[in-house]
N, CA, C and O atoms as a Tinker XYZ file with bonds, in Angstrom:
   464  protein
     1  N     -2.043000  128.643000  -34.892000    73     2
     2  CA    -1.841000  128.707000  -35.963000    64     1     3
     3  C     -0.208000  128.215000  -36.450000    63     2     4     5
     4  O      0.531000  129.198000  -36.495000    81     3
     5  N      0.210000  127.435000  -36.670000    73     3     6
     6  CA     1.537000  127.562000  -36.528000    64     5     7
     7  C      2.141000  127.703000  -37.771000    63     6     8     9
     8  O      2.802000  126.733000  -38.144000    81     7
     9  N      2.071000  128.848000  -38.644000    73     7    10
    10  CA     2.106000  129.554000  -38.941000    64     9    11
    11  C      2.286000  131.518000  -38.626000    63    10    12    13
    12  O      1.556000  132.475000  -38.886000    81    11
    13  N      2.988000  131.442000  -38.279000    73    11    14
    14  CA     3.879000  132.410000  -37.042000    64    13    15
    15  C      3.205000  134.147000  -37.774000    63    14    16    17
    16  O      3.032000  135.103000  -37.019000    81    15
    17  N      2.871000  134.247000  -39.546000    73    15    18
    18  CA     2.181000  135.589000  -39.881000    64    17    19
    19  C      0.674000  135.814000  -40.469000    63    18    20    21
    20  O     -0.054000  136.785000  -40.675000    81    19
    21  N      0.581000  134.135000  -40.657000    73    19    22
    22  CA    -1.330000  133.988000  -40.207000    64    21    23
    23  C     -1.447000  134.767000  -38.742000    63    22    24    25
    24  O     -1.806000  135.919000  -38.496000    81    23
    25  N     -0.877000  133.381000  -37.607000    73    23    26
    26  CA    -1.586000  133.763000  -36.145000    64    25    27
    27  C     -1.313000  135.074000  -36.165000    63    26    28    29
    28  O     -2.175000  135.709000  -35.559000    81    27
    29  N     -0.244000  135.898000  -36.733000    73    27    30
    30  CA     0.209000  137.016000  -35.568000    64    29    31
    31  C     -0.830000  137.919000  -36.842000    63    30    32    33
    32  O     -1.843000  138.438000  -36.371000    81    31
    33  N     -0.656000  138.057000  -38.005000    73    31    34
    34  CA    -2.360000  139.202000  -37.945000    64    33    35
    35  C     -3.071000  138.711000  -38.183000    63    34    36    37
    36  O     -3.527000  139.091000  -39.262000    81    35
    37  N     -3.894000  137.424000  -37.498000    73    35    38
    38  CA    -5.484000  137.581000  -37.215000    64    37    39
    39  C     -5.666000  137.962000  -35.955000    63    38    40    41
    40  O     -6.801000  138.328000  -35.650000    81    39
    41  N     -4.282000  137.970000  -34.615000    73    39    42
    42  CA    -4.119000  138.767000  -33.726000    64    41    43
    43  C     -4.559000  140.128000  -33.933000    63    42    44    45
    44  O     -5.632000  140.586000  -33.540000    81    43
    45  N     -3.953000  140.545000  -34.366000    73    43    46
    46  CA    -3.699000  141.863000  -34.912000    64    45    47
    47  C     -5.706000  142.013000  -35.235000    63    46    48    49
    48  O     -6.301000  142.595000  -34.328000    81    47
    49  N     -6.364000  141.636000  -36.134000    73    47    50
    50  CA    -7.112000  141.362000  -36.591000    64    49    51
    51  C     -8.809000  141.804000  -35.278000    63    50    52    53
    52  O     -9.855000  142.451000  -35.226000    81    51
    53  N     -8.006000  140.936000  -34.561000    73    51    54
    54  CA    -9.095000  140.786000  -33.123000    64    53    55
    55  C     -9.054000  141.909000  -32.208000    63    54    56    57
    56  O    -10.086000  142.496000  -31.882000    81    55
    57  N     -7.941000  142.225000  -31.794000    73    55    58
    58  CA    -7.557000  142.964000  -31.514000    64    57    59
    59  C     -8.506000  144.435000  -31.521000    63    58    60    61
    60  O     -9.290000  144.842000  -30.663000    81    59
    61  N     -8.222000  144.870000  -32.454000    73    59    62
    62  CA    -8.984000  145.803000  -33.330000    64    61    63
    63  C     -9.856000  145.472000  -34.030000    63    62    64    65
    64  O     -9.916000  145.882000  -35.189000    81    63
    65  N    -10.838000  144.571000  -33.464000    73    63    66
    66  CA   -12.049000  144.231000  -33.363000    64    65    67
    67  C    -12.305000  144.492000  -31.812000    63    66    68    69
    68  O    -13.526000  144.422000  -31.676000    81    67
    69  N    -11.817000  144.713000  -30.797000    73    67    70
    70  CA   -12.068000  144.740000  -29.799000    64    69    71
    71  C    -11.444000  144.062000  -28.789000    63    70    72    73
    72  O    -11.547000  144.466000  -27.630000    81    71
    73  N    -10.816000  143.097000  -29.064000    73    71    74
    74  CA   -10.877000  141.992000  -27.920000    64    73    75
    75  C     -9.156000  142.065000  -27.759000    63    74    76    77
    76  O     -8.199000  142.551000  -28.363000    81    75
    77  N     -9.515000  140.997000  -26.152000    73    75    78
    78  CA    -7.929000  140.725000  -25.727000    64    77    79
    79  C     -7.404000  139.706000  -25.756000    63    78    80    81
    80  O     -8.054000  138.888000  -25.106000    81    79
    81  N     -5.899000  139.006000  -26.494000    73    79    82
    82  CA    -5.112000  138.218000  -27.176000    64    81    83
    83  C     -4.118000  137.934000  -26.492000    63    82    84    85
    84  O     -3.388000  138.663000  -25.820000    81    83
    85  N     -4.092000  136.597000  -26.716000    73    83    86
    86  CA    -2.413000  136.090000  -26.678000    64    85    87
    87  C     -2.774000  135.218000  -27.974000    63    86    88    89
    88  O     -3.935000  135.037000  -28.339000    81    87
    89  N     -1.512000  134.637000  -28.705000    73    87    90
    90  CA    -1.369000  134.029000  -29.673000    64    89    91
    91  C     -0.364000  132.976000  -28.832000    63    90    92    93
    92  O      0.183000  133.214000  -27.755000    81    91
    93  N     -0.275000  131.742000  -29.629000    73    91    94
    94  CA    -0.013000  131.072000  -28.966000    64    93    95
    95  C      0.512000  130.138000  -30.668000    63    94    96    97
    96  O     -0.272000  129.338000  -31.178000    81    95
    97  N      1.523000  130.360000  -31.137000    73    95    98
    98  CA     2.215000  129.174000  -32.374000    64    97    99
    99  C      2.032000  127.922000  -32.532000    63    98   100   101
   100  O      2.104000  127.536000  -33.698000    81    99
   101  N      1.733000  126.852000  -31.433000    73    99   102
   102  CA     1.914000  125.225000  -31.467000    64   101   103
   103  C      0.269000  125.156000  -30.702000    63   102   104   105
   104  O     -0.310000  126.133000  -30.227000    81   103
   105  N     -0.196000  123.915000  -30.737000    73   103   106
   106  CA    -1.001000  123.613000  -29.915000    64   105   107
   107  C     -0.477000  122.688000  -28.477000    63   106   108   109
   108  O     -1.201000  122.297000  -27.562000    81   107
   109  N      0.177000  122.604000  -28.545000    73   107   110
   110  CA     1.024000  122.776000  -27.202000    64   109   111
   111  C      1.455000  124.420000  -26.157000    63   110   112   113
   112  O      1.496000  124.705000  -24.960000    81   111
   113  N      1.663000  125.024000  -27.255000    73   111   114
   114  CA     1.747000  126.708000  -26.637000    64   113   115
   115  C      0.393000  126.932000  -26.136000    63   114   116   117
   116  O      0.395000  127.099000  -24.916000    81   115
   117  N     -1.044000  127.005000  -26.810000    73   115   118
   118  CA    -1.790000  126.595000  -26.776000    64   117   119
   119  C     -2.554000  126.375000  -25.429000    63   118   120   121
   120  O     -3.392000  127.142000  -24.952000    81   119
   121  N     -2.231000  125.498000  -25.036000    73   119   122
   122  CA    -2.376000  124.974000  -24.312000    64   121   123
   123  C     -2.073000  125.183000  -22.751000    63   122   124   125
   124  O     -2.770000  125.086000  -21.741000    81   123
   125  N     -0.301000  125.618000  -23.067000    73   123   126
   126  CA     0.397000  125.990000  -22.192000    64   125   127
   127  C     -0.445000  127.216000  -21.404000    63   126   128   129
   128  O     -0.540000  127.135000  -20.179000    81   127
   129  N     -1.320000  128.845000  -22.417000    73   127   130
   130  CA    -1.451000  129.297000  -22.200000    64   129   131
   131  C     -2.818000  129.892000  -21.079000    63   130   132   133
   132  O     -3.107000  130.882000  -20.406000    81   131
   133  N     -3.622000  127.889000  -21.610000    73   131   134
   134  CA    -5.133000  127.843000  -21.552000    64   133   135
   135  C     -5.252000  128.863000  -20.256000    63   134   136   137
   136  O     -5.688000  130.009000  -20.364000    81   135
   137  N     -4.819000  128.298000  -19.065000    73   135   138
   138  CA    -5.065000  128.190000  -17.757000    64   137   139
   139  C     -4.974000  129.641000  -17.369000    63   138   140   141
   140  O     -5.991000  130.233000  -17.006000    81   139
   141  N     -3.340000  130.482000  -17.453000    73   139   142
   142  CA    -3.193000  131.893000  -16.964000    64   141   143
   143  C     -3.973000  132.495000  -18.431000    63   142   144   145
   144  O     -4.999000  132.014000  -17.952000    81   143
   145  N     -4.294000  132.909000  -19.352000    73   143   146
   146  CA    -5.098000  133.602000  -20.066000    64   145   147
   147  C     -6.553000  133.518000  -19.462000    63   146   148   149
   148  O     -7.056000  134.617000  -19.230000    81   147
   149  N     -7.026000  132.832000  -19.278000    73   147   150
   150  CA    -8.608000  132.524000  -19.414000    64   149   151
   151  C     -9.615000  132.901000  -20.335000    63   150   152   153
   152  O    -10.652000  133.560000  -20.250000    81   151
   153  N     -9.125000  132.407000  -21.081000    73   151   154
   154  CA   -10.095000  132.995000  -22.513000    64   153   155
   155  C    -11.208000  132.478000  -22.788000    63   154   156   157
   156  O    -11.354000  131.256000  -22.805000    81   155
   157  N    -12.323000  133.455000  -23.087000    73   155   158
   158  CA   -13.718000  133.214000  -23.541000    64   157   159
   159  C    -13.905000  132.227000  -24.357000    63   158   160   161
   160  O    -14.638000  131.252000  -24.193000    81   159
   161  N    -12.771000  132.662000  -25.859000    73   159   162
   162  CA   -12.914000  132.156000  -26.929000    64   161   163
   163  C    -11.397000  131.357000  -27.439000    63   162   164   165
   164  O    -10.312000  131.421000  -26.861000    81   163
   165  N    -11.704000  130.677000  -28.583000    73   163   166
   166  CA    -9.825000  130.229000  -29.038000    64   165   167
   167  C    -10.377000  130.061000  -29.924000    63   166   168   169
   168  O    -11.525000  129.616000  -29.930000    81   167
   169  N     -9.598000  130.427000  -31.120000    73   167   170
   170  CA    -9.820000  130.324000  -32.467000    64   169   171
   171  C     -8.588000  129.722000  -32.455000    63   170   172   173
   172  O     -7.541000  130.090000  -31.922000    81   171
   173  N     -8.914000  128.483000  -33.291000    73   171   174
   174  CA    -7.836000  127.291000  -33.564000    64   173   175
   175  C     -6.776000  127.164000  -34.936000    63   174   176   177
   176  O     -7.083000  128.065000  -35.716000    81   175
   177  N     -5.968000  126.578000  -35.317000    73   175   178
   178  CA    -5.864000  126.016000  -36.643000    64   177   179
   179  C     -6.151000  124.213000  -36.344000    63   178   180   181
   180  O     -6.371000  123.569000  -35.318000    81   179
   181  N     -6.031000  123.886000  -37.637000    73   179   182
   182  CA    -6.646000  122.610000  -37.305000    64   181   183
   183  C     -4.979000  122.034000  -37.971000    63   182   184   185
   184  O     -4.239000  121.651000  -37.065000    81   183
   185  N     -4.415000  121.953000  -39.281000    73   183   186
   186  CA    -3.639000  121.478000  -39.301000    64   185   187
   187  C     -2.124000  122.179000  -38.831000    63   186   188   189
   188  O     -1.312000  122.987000  -39.282000    81   187
   189  N     -2.300000  121.371000  -37.699000    73   187   190
   190  CA    -0.504000  121.732000  -36.854000    64   189   191
   191  C      0.121000  120.863000  -36.851000    63   190   192   193
   192  O     -0.472000  119.786000  -36.777000    81   191
   193  N      2.054000  120.841000  -36.950000    73   191   194
   194  CA     2.461000  119.559000  -36.887000    64   193   195
   195  C      2.654000  119.343000  -34.847000    63   194   196   197
   196  O      2.534000  120.012000  -33.821000    81   195
   197  N      2.921000  118.310000  -35.177000    73   195   198
   198  CA     2.975000  117.728000  -33.545000    64   197   199
   199  C      1.726000  117.286000  -32.994000    63   198   200   201
   200  O      1.560000  116.079000  -32.817000    81   199
   201  N      0.170000  118.712000  -32.489000    73   199   202
   202  CA    -0.740000  118.473000  -32.259000    64   201   203
   203  C     -1.669000  119.005000  -32.865000    63   202   204   205
   204  O     -2.092000  120.158000  -32.780000    81   203
   205  N     -1.960000  118.264000  -33.414000    73   203   206
   206  CA    -3.498000  119.267000  -34.432000    64   205   207
   207  C     -4.614000  119.746000  -33.640000    63   206   208   209
   208  O     -5.053000  119.280000  -32.588000    81   207
   209  N     -5.042000  120.851000  -34.376000    73   207   210
   210  CA    -6.458000  121.174000  -33.740000    64   209   211
   211  C     -7.294000  120.336000  -33.306000    63   210   212   213
   212  O     -8.089000  120.721000  -32.448000    81   211
   213  N     -7.319000  119.630000  -33.548000    73   211   214
   214  CA    -8.089000  118.197000  -33.198000    64   213   215
   215  C     -7.685000  117.966000  -32.226000    63   214   216   217
   216  O     -8.466000  118.061000  -31.280000    81   215
   217  N     -6.541000  117.629000  -32.008000    73   215   218
   218  CA    -6.299000  116.789000  -30.646000    64   217   219
   219  C     -6.105000  117.882000  -29.217000    63   218   220   221
   220  O     -5.926000  117.657000  -28.021000    81   219
   221  N     -6.216000  118.904000  -29.880000    73   219   222
   222  CA    -6.006000  120.598000  -28.651000    64   221   223
   223  C     -7.282000  120.512000  -28.686000    63   222   224   225
   224  O     -7.867000  119.925000  -27.775000    81   223
   225  N     -7.904000  121.020000  -29.636000    73   223   226
   226  CA    -9.878000  120.597000  -28.889000    64   225   227
   227  C    -10.719000  119.514000  -27.972000    63   226   228   229
   228  O    -11.796000  119.548000  -27.376000    81   227
   229  N     -9.833000  118.683000  -28.134000    73   227   230
   230  CA   -10.381000  117.067000  -27.349000    64   229   231
   231  C     -9.606000  117.454000  -26.039000    63   230   232   233
   232  O    -10.325000  117.295000  -25.053000    81   231
   233  N     -8.349000  117.917000  -25.742000    73   231   234
   234  CA    -7.802000  118.437000  -24.660000    64   233   235
   235  C     -8.683000  118.956000  -24.098000    63   234   236   237
   236  O     -9.228000  118.485000  -23.100000    81   235
   237  N     -9.005000  120.125000  -24.698000    73   235   238
   238  CA    -9.730000  121.216000  -23.968000    64   237   239
   239  C    -11.261000  120.525000  -23.198000    63   238   240   241
   240  O    -11.746000  120.263000  -22.097000    81   239
   241  N    -11.551000  120.474000  -24.644000    73   239   242
   242  CA   -12.789000  119.779000  -23.587000    64   241   243
   243  C    -12.986000  119.136000  -22.874000    63   242   244   245
   244  O    -14.012000  119.424000  -22.257000    81   243
   245  N    -12.368000  118.054000  -22.471000    73   243   246
   246  CA   -12.132000  116.828000  -21.142000    64   245   247
   247  C    -11.922000  117.825000  -20.145000    63   246   248   249
   248  O    -12.191000  117.416000  -19.015000    81   247
   249  N    -11.559000  118.906000  -20.201000    73   247   250
   250  CA   -11.485000  119.573000  -18.826000    64   249   251
   251  C    -12.143000  120.060000  -18.299000    63   250   252   253
   252  O    -12.307000  121.189000  -18.763000    81   251
   253  N    -12.918000  119.798000  -17.182000    73   251   254
   254  CA   -14.162000  120.999000  -16.496000    64   253   255
   255  C    -14.453000  122.660000  -17.185000    63   254   256   257
   256  O    -15.366000  123.072000  -17.901000    81   255
   257  N    -13.289000  123.323000  -16.631000    73   255   258
   258  CA   -12.886000  124.055000  -16.850000    64   257   259
   259  C    -13.002000  124.598000  -17.591000    63   258   260   261
   260  O    -12.993000  125.810000  -17.374000    81   259
   261  N    -13.236000  124.024000  -19.294000    73   259   262
   262  CA   -13.034000  124.788000  -20.535000    64   261   263
   263  C    -13.496000  124.192000  -21.308000    63   262   264   265
   264  O    -13.047000  123.866000  -22.407000    81   263
   265  N    -15.047000  123.833000  -20.546000    73   263   266
   266  CA   -16.329000  122.718000  -21.282000    64   265   267
   267  C    -16.983000  123.812000  -22.368000    63   266   268   269
   268  O    -17.166000  123.557000  -23.558000    81   267
   269  N    -17.243000  124.864000  -21.826000    73   267   270
   270  CA   -18.250000  126.056000  -22.504000    64   269   271
   271  C    -17.418000  126.944000  -22.617000    63   270   272   273
   272  O    -17.687000  128.110000  -22.330000    81   271
   273  N    -16.025000  126.490000  -23.140000    73   271   274
   274  CA   -14.995000  127.890000  -23.987000    64   273   275
   275  C    -15.892000  127.880000  -25.436000    63   274   276   277
   276  O    -16.118000  126.867000  -26.099000    81   275
   277  N    -16.085000  128.468000  -25.576000    73   275   278
   278  CA   -16.229000  129.310000  -27.158000    64   277   279
   279  C    -14.812000  128.809000  -28.571000    63   278   280   281
   280  O    -14.072000  129.673000  -29.040000    81   279
   281  N    -14.747000  127.560000  -28.928000    73   279   282
   282  CA   -14.316000  126.884000  -29.886000    64   281   283
   283  C    -14.303000  127.116000  -31.538000    63   282   284   285
   284  O    -15.334000  126.960000  -32.191000    81   283
   285  N    -13.611000  127.326000  -31.873000    73   283   286
   286  CA   -13.367000  128.125000  -33.288000    64   285   287
   287  C    -11.957000  127.412000  -34.190000    63   286   288   289
   288  O    -10.727000  127.361000  -34.171000    81   287
   289  N    -12.804000  127.077000  -34.728000    73   287   290
   290  CA   -11.700000  125.950000  -35.826000    64   289   291
   291  C    -11.922000  126.802000  -37.036000    63   290   292   293
   292  O    -12.957000  127.035000  -37.659000    81   291
   293  N    -10.276000  127.344000  -37.271000    73   291   294
   294  CA    -9.752000  127.800000  -38.824000    64   293   295
   295  C     -9.116000  127.055000  -39.818000    63   294   296   297
   296  O     -7.929000  126.803000  -39.611000    81   295
   297  N     -9.523000  126.724000  -40.643000    73   295   298
   298  CA    -9.150000  125.723000  -41.657000    64   297   299
   299  C     -9.114000  125.825000  -42.837000    63   298   300   301
   300  O    -10.146000  126.334000  -43.274000    81   299
   301  N     -7.816000  125.376000  -44.172000    73   299   302
   302  CA    -8.125000  125.837000  -45.025000    64   301   303
   303  C     -9.361000  124.490000  -45.571000    63   302   304   305
   304  O     -9.745000  124.687000  -46.723000    81   303
   305  N     -9.958000  123.262000  -44.913000    73   303   306
   306  CA   -10.660000  122.444000  -45.517000    64   305   307
   307  C    -11.969000  123.035000  -45.077000    63   306   308   309
   308  O    -12.047000  124.031000  -44.358000    81   307
   309  N    -13.013000  122.347000  -45.563000    73   307   310
   310  CA   -14.458000  123.072000  -45.397000    64   309   311
   311  C    -15.214000  122.343000  -45.669000    63   310   312   313
   312  O    -16.130000  122.399000  -44.849000    81   311
   313  N    -15.445000  121.350000  -46.694000    73   311   314
   314  CA   -15.812000  120.118000  -47.158000    64   313   315
   315  C    -17.157000  119.579000  -45.280000    63   314   316   317
   316  O    -16.809000  119.763000  -44.113000    81   315
   317  N    -18.276000  119.078000  -45.663000    73   315   318
   318  CA   -19.185000  119.082000  -44.868000    64   317   319
   319  C    -18.525000  117.292000  -43.875000    63   318   320   321
   320  O    -18.832000  117.063000  -42.705000    81   319
   321  N    -17.767000  116.464000  -44.620000    73   319   322
   322  CA   -16.982000  115.854000  -43.458000    64   321   323
   323  C    -15.784000  116.563000  -42.459000    63   322   324   325
   324  O    -15.314000  116.112000  -41.415000    81   323
   325  N    -15.515000  117.647000  -43.063000    73   323   326
   326  CA   -14.462000  118.472000  -42.221000    64   325   327
   327  C    -15.216000  118.935000  -41.162000    63   326   328   329
   328  O    -14.914000  118.663000  -40.000000    81   327
   329  N    -16.414000  119.782000  -41.535000    73   327   330
   330  CA   -17.167000  120.088000  -40.551000    64   329   331
   331  C    -17.604000  119.179000  -39.502000    63   330   332   333
   332  O    -17.776000  119.469000  -38.318000    81   331
   333  N    -17.792000  117.858000  -40.157000    73   331   334
   334  CA   -18.334000  117.248000  -38.871000    64   333   335
   335  C    -16.548000  116.444000  -38.355000    63   334   336   337
   336  O    -16.555000  115.567000  -37.491000    81   335
   337  N    -16.158000  116.572000  -38.542000    73   335   338
   338  CA   -14.755000  116.167000  -37.458000    64   337   339
   339  C    -14.743000  117.555000  -36.828000    63   338   340   341
   340  O    -15.069000  117.445000  -35.647000    81   339
   341  N    -14.552000  118.512000  -37.084000    73   339   342
   342  CA   -14.487000  119.523000  -36.374000    64   341   343
   343  C    -15.762000  119.196000  -34.903000    63   342   344   345
   344  O    -15.467000  118.913000  -33.741000    81   343
   345  N    -16.499000  119.287000  -35.220000    73   343   346
   346  CA   -17.475000  119.324000  -33.810000    64   345   347
   347  C    -17.343000  117.697000  -33.405000    63   346   348   349
   348  O    -17.534000  117.352000  -32.239000    81   347
   349  N    -17.023000  116.778000  -34.394000    73   347   350
   350  CA   -16.641000  115.675000  -33.364000    64   349   351
   351  C    -15.785000  115.732000  -32.445000    63   350   352   353
   352  O    -15.943000  115.006000  -31.464000    81   351
   353  N    -14.536000  116.704000  -32.533000    73   351   354
   354  CA   -14.105000  117.283000  -31.808000    64   353   355
   355  C    -13.696000  118.119000  -30.543000    63   354   356   357
   356  O    -12.831000  118.106000  -29.667000    81   355
   357  N    -14.711000  118.801000  -30.899000    73   355   358
   358  CA   -15.941000  119.251000  -29.873000    64   357   359
   359  C    -15.531000  121.274000  -30.135000    63   358   360   361
   360  O    -15.347000  122.116000  -29.256000    81   359
   361  N    -15.515000  121.438000  -31.592000    73   359   362
   362  CA   -15.553000  122.577000  -31.766000    64   361   363
   363  C    -16.932000  122.752000  -31.498000    63   362   364   365
   364  O    -17.815000  121.929000  -31.256000    81   363
   365  N    -16.948000  124.291000  -31.610000    73   363   366
   366  CA   -18.441000  125.072000  -32.028000    64   365   367
   367  C    -18.855000  124.935000  -33.140000    63   366   368
   368  O    -19.910000  125.472000  -33.477000    81   367
   369  N    -17.081000  125.897000  -34.642000    73   370
   370  CA   -17.806000  126.487000  -35.632000    64   369   371
   371  C    -16.252000  125.750000  -36.219000    63   370   372   373
   372  O    -15.302000  125.088000  -35.803000    81   371
   373  N    -16.639000  126.227000  -37.143000    73   371   374
   374  CA   -15.750000  126.153000  -38.053000    64   373   375
   375  C    -15.810000  127.341000  -39.410000    63   374   376   377
   376  O    -16.616000  127.688000  -40.273000    81   375
   377  N    -14.403000  127.687000  -38.964000    73   375   378
   378  CA   -13.618000  128.600000  -40.889000    64   377   379
   379  C    -13.270000  128.493000  -41.230000    63   378   380   381
   380  O    -12.299000  127.826000  -40.873000    81   379
   381  N    -13.402000  129.017000  -42.806000    73   379   382
   382  CA   -12.350000  128.638000  -43.840000    64   381   383
   383  C    -11.293000  129.991000  -43.539000    63   382   384   385
   384  O    -11.448000  131.146000  -43.142000    81   383
   385  N    -10.349000  129.290000  -43.892000    73   383   386
   386  CA    -9.115000  129.915000  -43.893000    64   385   387
   387  C     -9.241000  130.925000  -45.716000    63   386   388   389
   388  O     -9.611000  130.233000  -46.664000    81   387
   389  N     -9.006000  132.043000  -45.923000    73   387   390
   390  CA    -9.045000  133.574000  -45.138000    64   389   391
   391  C     -9.712000  133.327000  -43.836000    63   390   392   393
   392  O    -10.010000  132.134000  -43.793000    81   391
   393  N     -9.945000  133.728000  -43.138000    73   391   394
   394  CA   -11.856000  134.000000  -42.091000    64   393   395
   395  C    -12.498000  135.475000  -42.305000    63   394   396   397
   396  O    -12.036000  136.608000  -42.446000    81   395
   397  N    -13.488000  135.034000  -42.270000    73   395   398
   398  CA   -14.213000  136.429000  -42.938000    64   397   399
   399  C    -14.575000  137.241000  -41.903000    63   398   400   401
   400  O    -15.074000  136.987000  -40.807000    81   399
   401  N    -14.234000  138.281000  -42.439000    73   399   402
   402  CA   -13.817000  139.383000  -40.813000    64   401   403
   403  C    -15.165000  139.723000  -39.631000    63   402   404   405
   404  O    -15.122000  140.134000  -38.472000    81   403
   405  N    -16.892000  139.155000  -40.968000    73   403   406
   406  CA   -17.494000  139.595000  -40.461000    64   405   407
   407  C    -18.141000  138.725000  -39.383000    63   406   408   409
   408  O    -18.613000  138.846000  -38.253000    81   407
   409  N    -17.872000  137.567000  -40.526000    73   407   410
   410  CA   -18.154000  136.568000  -39.256000    64   409   411
   411  C    -17.616000  135.674000  -38.588000    63   410   412   413
   412  O    -18.047000  134.610000  -38.141000    81   411
   413  N    -16.248000  136.369000  -38.527000    73   411   414
   414  CA   -15.765000  136.458000  -36.545000    64   413   415
   415  C    -16.038000  136.990000  -35.696000    63   414   416   417
   416  O    -15.948000  136.584000  -34.538000    81   415
   417  N    -16.775000  138.897000  -36.362000    73   415   418
   418  CA   -16.979000  139.786000  -35.647000    64   417   419
   419  C    -18.722000  138.920000  -35.213000    63   418   420   421
   420  O    -19.286000  139.395000  -34.227000    81   419
   421  N    -18.989000  138.487000  -35.483000    73   419   422
   422  CA   -20.844000  137.689000  -35.022000    64   421   423
   423  C    -20.931000  136.791000  -34.705000    63   422   424   425
   424  O    -22.025000  136.263000  -34.511000    81   423
   425  N    -19.129000  135.875000  -34.395000    73   423   426
   426  CA   -19.462000  134.644000  -33.093000    64   425   427
   427  C    -18.608000  135.152000  -32.059000    63   426   428   429
   428  O    -18.638000  134.496000  -31.018000    81   427
   429  N    -17.792000  136.237000  -32.081000    73   427   430
   430  CA   -17.425000  136.974000  -31.280000    64   429   431
   431  C    -18.048000  137.190000  -30.138000    63   430   432   433
   432  O    -17.959000  136.871000  -28.953000    81   431
   433  N    -19.196000  138.298000  -31.366000    73   431   434
   434  CA   -19.787000  139.155000  -30.359000    64   433   435
   435  C    -20.602000  137.798000  -29.692000    63   434   436   437
   436  O    -19.858000  136.881000  -29.343000    81   435
   437  N    -21.689000  137.654000  -29.542000    73   435   438
   438  CA   -22.074000  136.446000  -29.060000    64   437   439
   439  C    -21.574000  136.739000  -27.642000    63   438   440   441
   440  O    -20.345000  136.788000  -27.589000    81   439
   441  N    -22.405000  137.011000  -26.108000    73   439   442
   442  CA   -21.120000  136.625000  -25.008000    64   441   443
   443  C    -20.829000  138.279000  -24.387000    63   442   444   445
   444  O    -20.905000  138.690000  -23.229000    81   443
   445  N    -20.456000  139.040000  -25.727000    73   443   446
   446  CA   -19.601000  139.777000  -25.166000    64   445   447
   447  C    -17.605000  139.477000  -25.150000    63   446   448   449
   448  O    -16.561000  139.661000  -24.524000    81   447
   449  N    -17.933000  139.171000  -25.794000    73   447   450
   450  CA   -16.379000  138.397000  -26.679000    64   449   451
   451  C    -15.720000  139.490000  -27.098000    63   450   452   453
   452  O    -14.597000  139.899000  -26.802000    81   451
   453  N    -16.200000  139.740000  -27.518000    73   451   454
   454  CA   -15.853000  141.633000  -28.363000    64   453   455
   455  C    -16.933000  142.742000  -28.285000    63   454   456   457
   456  O    -17.999000  142.554000  -27.699000    81   455
   457  N    -16.750000  143.407000  -28.638000    73   455   458
   458  CA   -17.888000  144.765000  -28.785000    64   457   459
   459  C    -18.623000  144.618000  -29.935000    63   458   460   461
   460  O    -18.081000  144.445000  -31.027000    81   459
   461  N    -19.679000  144.666000  -29.799000    73   459   462
   462  CA   -20.686000  144.515000  -30.708000    64   461   463
   463  C    -20.926000  145.548000  -32.018000    63   462   464
   464  O    -21.857000  145.350000  -32.798000    81   463
C-alpha cells in the first residue's frame, strides 16, 4: 500500500493475528522483496501510483514460483466489475477497505498462513 499509515497499521494487525509479515509501500518494492521474503500470501493495494496492484498481481502470477501464492486485493472499489478485474489480474480474493478483520483471519487461516 502506498499509504504508509494504512500499510503499517494493517501490518500490525496481521502480526497480532500471528502472521510473519513484511510491509512494502509500492508495487516495485513488493516485487523486490517477494523472493527474499517468500510469503505464503500477499495483500496488495490496487490503487498505487506507477505500478498498480493489477500489474503487480499479473507479474506475480507470471512467475512459476509464485503461481500458487494467495493474492488478496485491498481496494476502495468493490463493484462487480472491480471483482472481475481483480480475478482477471490473478487475485484470489478482493477485500474492500477498510478490511474486515474476521474475513482476513478466515482467508489467511486456510493453509495455516496464520493460527486459526
